[in-house]
XYZ file of N, CA, C and O in Angstrom:
524
model
N 114.070 95.659 85.674
C 112.772 96.000 85.097
C 112.317 97.363 85.621
O 112.376 97.634 86.812
N 111.863 98.209 84.706
C 111.430 99.549 85.079
C 110.114 99.512 85.851
O 109.231 98.713 85.541
N 109.992 100.403 86.829
C 108.730 100.584 87.542
C 107.767 101.298 86.603
O 108.168 102.097 85.755
N 106.462 101.022 86.785
C 105.439 101.605 85.928
C 104.716 102.737 86.658
O 104.293 102.575 87.802
N 104.576 103.859 85.960
C 103.844 105.005 86.495
C 102.652 105.273 85.596
O 102.805 105.475 84.384
N 101.469 105.263 86.189
C 100.238 105.623 85.494
C 100.059 107.130 85.659
O 100.013 107.631 86.787
N 99.985 107.845 84.536
C 99.819 109.297 84.546
C 98.448 109.614 83.960
O 98.151 109.226 82.830
N 97.616 110.306 84.742
C 96.251 110.601 84.330
C 96.054 112.117 84.354
O 96.051 112.732 85.422
N 95.913 112.711 83.168
C 95.730 114.156 83.057
C 95.053 114.449 81.727
O 95.388 113.824 80.722
N 94.109 115.383 81.713
C 93.389 115.686 80.479
C 94.112 116.702 79.596
O 93.685 116.970 78.488
N 95.225 117.251 80.068
C 95.990 118.216 79.273
C 97.116 117.484 78.539
O 98.067 117.014 79.167
N 97.027 117.393 77.210
C 98.059 116.685 76.435
C 99.468 117.207 76.682
O 100.420 116.425 76.707
N 99.625 118.515 76.894
C 100.966 119.060 77.126
C 101.550 118.561 78.449
O 102.748 118.286 78.536
N 100.706 118.423 79.462
C 101.167 117.902 80.759
C 101.557 116.429 80.605
O 102.588 115.994 81.120
N 100.728 115.654 79.898
C 101.045 114.234 79.675
C 102.400 114.097 78.979
O 103.233 113.283 79.395
N 102.613 114.881 77.929
C 103.874 114.796 77.174
C 105.053 115.243 78.034
O 106.131 114.644 77.970
N 104.873 116.299 78.833
C 105.939 116.767 79.709
C 106.309 115.692 80.730
O 107.477 115.381 80.933
N 105.292 115.097 81.360
C 105.549 114.060 82.355
C 106.196 112.831 81.719
O 107.096 112.231 82.298
N 105.753 112.487 80.524
C 106.367 111.369 79.818
C 107.836 111.673 79.532
O 108.710 110.841 79.755
N 108.119 112.891 79.074
C 109.489 113.296 78.769
C 110.370 113.247 80.024
O 111.479 112.736 79.996
N 109.850 113.764 81.129
C 110.611 113.850 82.375
C 110.850 112.471 82.998
O 111.909 112.214 83.566
N 109.872 111.559 82.879
C 109.935 110.294 83.615
C 110.296 109.058 82.790
O 110.724 108.048 83.344
N 110.128 109.107 81.471
C 110.239 107.874 80.673
C 111.661 107.309 80.562
O 111.826 106.149 80.197
N 112.679 108.094 80.865
C 114.041 107.555 80.825
C 114.266 106.535 81.944
O 114.958 105.548 81.773
N 113.636 106.797 83.102
C 113.829 105.930 84.264
C 112.659 104.980 84.527
O 112.839 103.973 85.210
N 111.479 105.312 83.999
C 110.282 104.543 84.324
C 109.472 104.233 83.070
O 109.536 104.952 82.081
N 108.685 103.174 83.155
C 107.691 102.871 82.126
C 106.495 103.776 82.410
O 105.986 103.774 83.525
N 106.070 104.586 81.446
C 104.948 105.491 81.671
C 103.731 105.043 80.871
O 103.855 104.627 79.722
N 102.586 105.123 81.507
C 101.306 104.804 80.872
C 100.456 106.066 80.968
O 100.165 106.544 82.072
N 100.078 106.631 79.823
C 99.373 107.910 79.788
C 97.886 107.719 79.522
O 97.514 107.035 78.570
N 97.050 108.350 80.350
C 95.601 108.311 80.173
C 95.052 109.727 80.322
O 95.499 110.496 81.173
N 94.035 110.071 79.512
C 93.538 111.447 79.499
C 92.359 111.703 80.435
O 91.891 112.828 80.534
N 91.864 110.653 81.099
C 90.831 110.858 82.118
C 90.746 109.625 83.021
O 91.331 108.582 82.728
N 90.022 109.765 84.112
C 89.906 108.692 85.088
C 89.231 107.449 84.536
O 89.552 106.329 84.932
N 88.305 107.642 83.620
C 87.605 106.503 83.035
C 88.579 105.609 82.254
O 88.583 104.391 82.419
N 89.432 106.221 81.413
C 90.440 105.449 80.676
C 91.397 104.742 81.633
O 91.800 103.606 81.392
N 91.758 105.439 82.703
C 92.699 104.871 83.674
C 92.084 103.669 84.397
O 92.751 102.649 84.583
N 90.822 103.776 84.774
C 90.134 102.651 85.434
C 90.058 101.459 84.495
O 90.297 100.317 84.891
N 89.742 101.714 83.218
C 89.687 100.618 82.241
C 91.047 99.925 82.136
O 91.122 98.702 82.074
N 92.126 100.703 82.119
C 93.473 100.150 82.034
C 93.766 99.278 83.253
O 94.319 98.182 83.127
N 93.371 99.749 84.433
C 93.568 98.961 85.652
C 92.739 97.676 85.617
O 93.211 96.605 85.991
N 91.490 97.796 85.166
C 90.602 96.622 85.103
C 91.081 95.592 84.087
O 90.703 94.432 84.163
N 91.925 96.007 83.149
C 92.502 95.076 82.173
C 93.643 94.256 82.780
O 94.316 93.516 82.067
N 93.878 94.413 84.072
C 94.882 93.607 84.756
C 96.212 94.300 84.969
O 97.180 93.675 85.392
N 96.288 95.569 84.685
C 97.524 96.323 84.880
C 97.595 96.864 86.295
O 96.575 97.245 86.867
N 98.802 96.908 86.855
C 98.980 97.455 88.199
C 100.245 98.311 88.227
O 101.350 97.784 88.208
N 100.068 99.637 88.271
C 101.241 100.516 88.290
C 101.902 100.527 89.668
O 101.297 100.136 90.666
N 103.135 101.005 89.707
C 103.852 101.146 90.973
C 103.558 102.492 91.619
O 103.747 102.664 92.826
N 103.065 103.444 90.808
C 102.749 104.776 91.298
C 101.768 105.422 90.329
O 101.780 105.103 89.131
N 100.930 106.317 90.851
C 99.959 107.032 90.014
C 100.171 108.533 90.192
O 100.248 109.021 91.321
N 100.258 109.238 89.065
C 100.255 110.707 89.066
C 98.905 111.115 88.487
O 98.571 110.731 87.359
N 98.160 111.881 89.256
C 96.742 112.096 88.961
C 96.374 113.573 89.012
O 96.620 114.241 90.022
N 95.765 114.066 87.935
C 95.239 115.428 87.918
C 93.891 115.427 88.638
O 93.133 114.464 88.553
N 93.593 116.508 89.348
C 92.326 116.598 90.071
C 91.176 116.924 89.130
O 90.153 116.245 89.126
N 91.345 117.966 88.314
C 90.250 118.457 87.469
C 90.331 117.884 86.068
O 91.173 118.284 85.275
N 89.427 116.923 85.798
C 89.347 116.301 84.475
C 87.885 116.062 84.138
O 87.064 115.889 85.041
N 87.561 116.011 82.848
C 86.189 115.671 82.471
C 85.908 114.183 82.655
O 86.823 113.397 82.860
N 84.668 113.812 82.571
C 84.169 112.433 82.624
C 84.269 111.821 84.022
O 83.274 111.622 84.683
N 85.451 111.535 84.460
C 85.674 110.820 85.716
C 86.885 111.503 86.330
O 88.014 111.207 85.974
N 86.638 112.475 87.221
C 87.739 113.333 87.675
C 88.686 112.629 88.645
O 88.473 111.485 89.040
N 89.726 113.340 89.032
C 90.760 112.765 89.877
C 90.257 112.302 91.227
O 90.675 111.255 91.731
N 89.343 113.062 91.824
C 88.799 112.682 93.130
C 87.978 111.396 93.032
O 88.112 110.505 93.868
N 87.154 111.281 92.000
C 86.360 110.066 91.794
C 87.270 108.862 91.532
O 87.040 107.770 92.066
N 88.300 109.066 90.725
C 89.258 107.996 90.436
C 89.968 107.561 91.715
O 90.091 106.370 91.999
N 90.418 108.539 92.495
C 91.106 108.252 93.760
C 90.211 107.432 94.686
O 90.646 106.426 95.256
N 88.955 107.841 94.825
C 88.014 107.091 95.673
C 87.872 105.652 95.189
O 87.865 104.715 95.992
N 87.769 105.465 93.882
C 87.609 104.117 93.319
C 88.799 103.219 93.626
O 88.621 102.065 94.004
N 90.012 103.747 93.469
C 91.172 102.874 93.689
C 91.445 102.644 95.169
O 91.929 101.588 95.550
N 91.127 103.615 96.016
C 91.394 103.454 97.444
C 90.399 102.493 98.090
O 90.726 101.818 99.062
N 89.194 102.404 97.554
C 88.196 101.450 98.056
C 88.588 100.032 97.661
O 88.361 99.078 98.386
N 89.232 99.917 96.503
C 89.648 98.615 95.987
C 90.787 98.033 96.832
O 91.715 98.728 97.195
N 90.713 96.774 97.134
C 91.797 96.123 97.865
C 93.047 95.964 97.023
O 94.154 96.000 97.536
N 92.883 95.827 95.727
C 94.007 95.573 94.824
C 94.885 96.809 94.646
O 96.103 96.722 94.627
N 94.268 97.976 94.530
C 95.011 99.194 94.184
C 95.163 100.172 95.346
O 95.774 101.216 95.183
N 94.635 99.846 96.510
C 94.567 100.812 97.610
C 95.924 101.246 98.159
O 96.050 102.327 98.712
N 96.956 100.429 98.006
C 98.267 100.769 98.565
C 99.220 101.431 97.563
O 100.345 101.765 97.907
N 98.759 101.635 96.341
C 99.600 102.282 95.334
C 99.770 103.756 95.707
O 98.789 104.453 95.959
N 101.015 104.243 95.771
C 101.225 105.656 96.085
C 100.639 106.565 95.003
O 100.674 106.229 93.818
N 100.087 107.710 95.449
C 99.447 108.654 94.530
C 100.015 110.056 94.732
O 100.093 110.538 95.859
N 100.399 110.673 93.611
C 100.764 112.087 93.594
C 99.621 112.811 92.891
O 99.265 112.469 91.762
N 99.043 113.792 93.567
C 97.940 114.567 93.012
C 98.491 115.859 92.427
O 99.253 116.566 93.091
N 98.135 116.152 91.176
C 98.496 117.415 90.538
C 97.281 118.325 90.565
O 96.173 117.875 90.269
N 97.482 119.577 90.921
C 96.355 120.489 90.999
C 96.736 121.894 90.572
O 97.877 122.319 90.777
N 95.775 122.585 90.005
C 95.965 123.979 89.648
C 95.610 124.915 90.791
O 95.913 126.089 90.749
N 94.993 124.376 91.837
C 94.583 125.213 92.965
C 95.776 125.601 93.833
O 96.730 124.842 93.961
N 95.701 126.772 94.410
C 96.751 127.203 95.325
C 96.431 126.800 96.758
O 97.302 126.779 97.611
N 95.171 126.451 97.008
C 94.737 126.083 98.365
C 94.810 124.564 98.551
O 93.795 123.874 98.591
N 96.029 124.039 98.656
C 96.204 122.591 98.757
C 95.708 122.045 100.096
O 95.280 120.898 100.168
N 95.736 122.848 101.153
C 95.237 122.394 102.465
C 93.742 122.134 102.391
O 93.254 121.127 102.904
N 92.994 123.011 101.733
C 91.558 122.836 101.565
C 91.261 121.618 100.694
O 90.361 120.834 100.984
N 92.040 121.456 99.623
C 91.887 120.295 98.746
C 92.111 119.008 99.533
O 91.312 118.077 99.448
N 93.175 118.977 100.307
C 93.502 117.795 101.109
C 92.371 117.477 102.094
O 92.019 116.321 102.299
N 91.784 118.502 102.676
C 90.689 118.322 103.637
C 89.433 117.761 102.965
O 88.648 117.062 103.598
N 89.258 118.045 101.675
C 88.075 117.571 100.947
C 88.196 116.123 100.475
O 87.200 115.507 100.119
N 89.390 115.586 100.456
C 89.601 114.220 99.961
C 89.118 113.190 100.976
O 89.369 113.335 102.167
N 88.456 112.153 100.502
C 88.023 111.066 101.388
C 89.186 110.185 101.814
O 89.145 109.563 102.865
N 90.204 110.114 100.975
C 91.362 109.274 101.246
C 92.625 110.122 101.113
O 92.692 111.000 100.264
N 93.625 109.838 101.933
C 94.860 110.617 101.827
C 95.646 110.257 100.569
O 95.527 109.158 100.046
N 96.431 111.218 100.101
C 97.358 110.981 98.997
C 98.766 111.167 99.546
O 98.959 111.744 100.608
N 99.736 110.669 98.835
C 101.118 110.738 99.313
C 101.733 112.116 99.116
O 102.582 112.538 99.894
N 101.290 112.799 98.074
C 101.884 114.105 97.763
C 100.886 114.902 96.932
O 100.206 114.352 96.075
N 100.815 116.225 97.197
C 100.037 117.131 96.355
C 101.032 118.135 95.777
O 101.769 118.784 96.516
N 101.055 118.224 94.454
C 101.971 119.134 93.773
C 101.151 120.103 92.922
O 100.292 119.680 92.142
N 101.435 121.393 93.094
C 100.719 122.425 92.354
C 101.259 122.572 90.940
O 102.460 122.444 90.716
N 100.341 122.834 90.008
C 100.715 123.184 88.639
C 100.868 124.695 88.587
O 100.080 125.382 89.226
N 101.767 125.252 87.828
C 102.837 124.557 87.129
C 103.844 124.012 88.142
O 104.075 124.627 89.175
N 104.409 122.873 87.833
C 105.300 122.208 88.789
C 106.737 122.239 88.297
O 107.016 122.393 87.121
N 107.631 122.062 89.247
C 109.049 121.960 88.958
C 109.333 120.492 88.632
O 109.133 119.625 89.484
N 109.784 120.173 87.404
C 110.026 118.772 87.029
C 111.002 118.046 87.961
O 110.828 116.866 88.238
N 112.007 118.751 88.463
C 112.980 118.128 89.371
C 112.313 117.747 90.684
O 112.538 116.652 91.208
N 111.461 118.619 91.201
C 110.737 118.325 92.447
C 109.816 117.113 92.251
O 109.741 116.237 93.109
N 109.163 117.063 91.102
C 108.275 115.934 90.811
C 109.071 114.636 90.716
O 108.690 113.622 91.296
N 110.197 114.665 90.000
C 111.043 113.469 89.887
C 111.534 113.002 91.256
O 111.560 111.809 91.532
N 111.914 113.955 92.104
C 112.359 113.611 93.459
C 111.238 112.959 94.261
O 111.465 111.984 94.975
N 110.020 113.490 94.136
C 108.874 112.920 94.844
C 108.587 111.502 94.354
O 108.331 110.596 95.148
N 108.649 111.290 93.043
C 108.428 109.965 92.455
C 109.469 108.981 92.976
O 109.130 107.886 93.445
N 110.728 109.370 92.912
C 111.818 108.499 93.363
C 111.659 108.133 94.834
O 111.786 106.963 95.215
N 111.353 109.122 95.672
C 111.173 108.901 97.104
C 109.990 107.957 97.373
O 110.132 106.989 98.123
N 108.847 108.231 96.759
C 107.655 107.409 97.010
C 107.836 105.973 96.526
O 107.390 105.032 97.190
N 108.492 105.785 95.396
C 108.735 104.426 94.909
C 109.678 103.673 95.845
O 109.471 102.491 96.112
N 110.683 104.352 96.358
C 111.616 103.719 97.304
C 110.897 103.357 98.600
O 111.064 102.249 99.126
N 110.070 104.266 99.106
C 109.320 104.005 100.341
C 108.329 102.859 100.145
O 108.171 102.008 101.006
N 107.649 102.863 99.001
C 106.665 101.820 98.700
C 107.348 100.452 98.603
O 106.826 99.454 99.095
N 108.521 100.412 97.989
C 109.282 99.162 97.875
C 109.666 98.645 99.252
O 109.538 97.466 99.536
N 110.138 99.555 100.123
C 110.508 99.161 101.488
C 109.305 98.647 102.260
O 109.387 97.630 102.928
N 108.179 99.354 102.144
C 106.951 98.955 102.846
C 106.473 97.598 102.359
O 106.141 96.720 103.152
N 106.481 97.399 101.041
C 106.031 96.142 100.461
C 106.938 94.992 100.919
O 106.473 93.918 101.231
N 108.246 95.242 100.958
C 109.197 94.209 101.382
C 108.987 93.836 102.855
O 109.092 92.663 103.216
N 108.668 94.817 103.696
C 108.466 94.538 105.112
C 107.153 93.798 105.387
O 107.012 93.120 106.385
N 106.183 93.916 104.475
C 104.900 93.219 104.641
C 105.006 91.754 104.228
O 104.178 90.945 104.578
N 105.996 91.409 103.435
C 106.141 90.029 102.936
C 107.230 89.264 103.651
O 108.057 89.682 104.285
């Protein structure tokens, strides 16, 4: 069974690129803002990993991240943050909760795939050791 990746980005071209890069190996769920993504989660869905854009309308990446990290159900899901900013250290310092990886846009698809593969493997190992 394929692992599920929730991809949240308001740029349709980024969503399509990520779907193209990841859908051969993973089940991808595409959402254009944090509000849609929260609704999808509240409908009983639980992804294995989340790829999240920081700057989005309605309910941005930081607000979405805070919501899922406060939740007991979704708090351990690995998160890759996508950002257009070059100052990732400052961005990381502003976050209330840590993320597993911050990747700058435009990104290298191979680097992103490697990060996804690594985080899913680590998450699987961690989950197995907790049970």
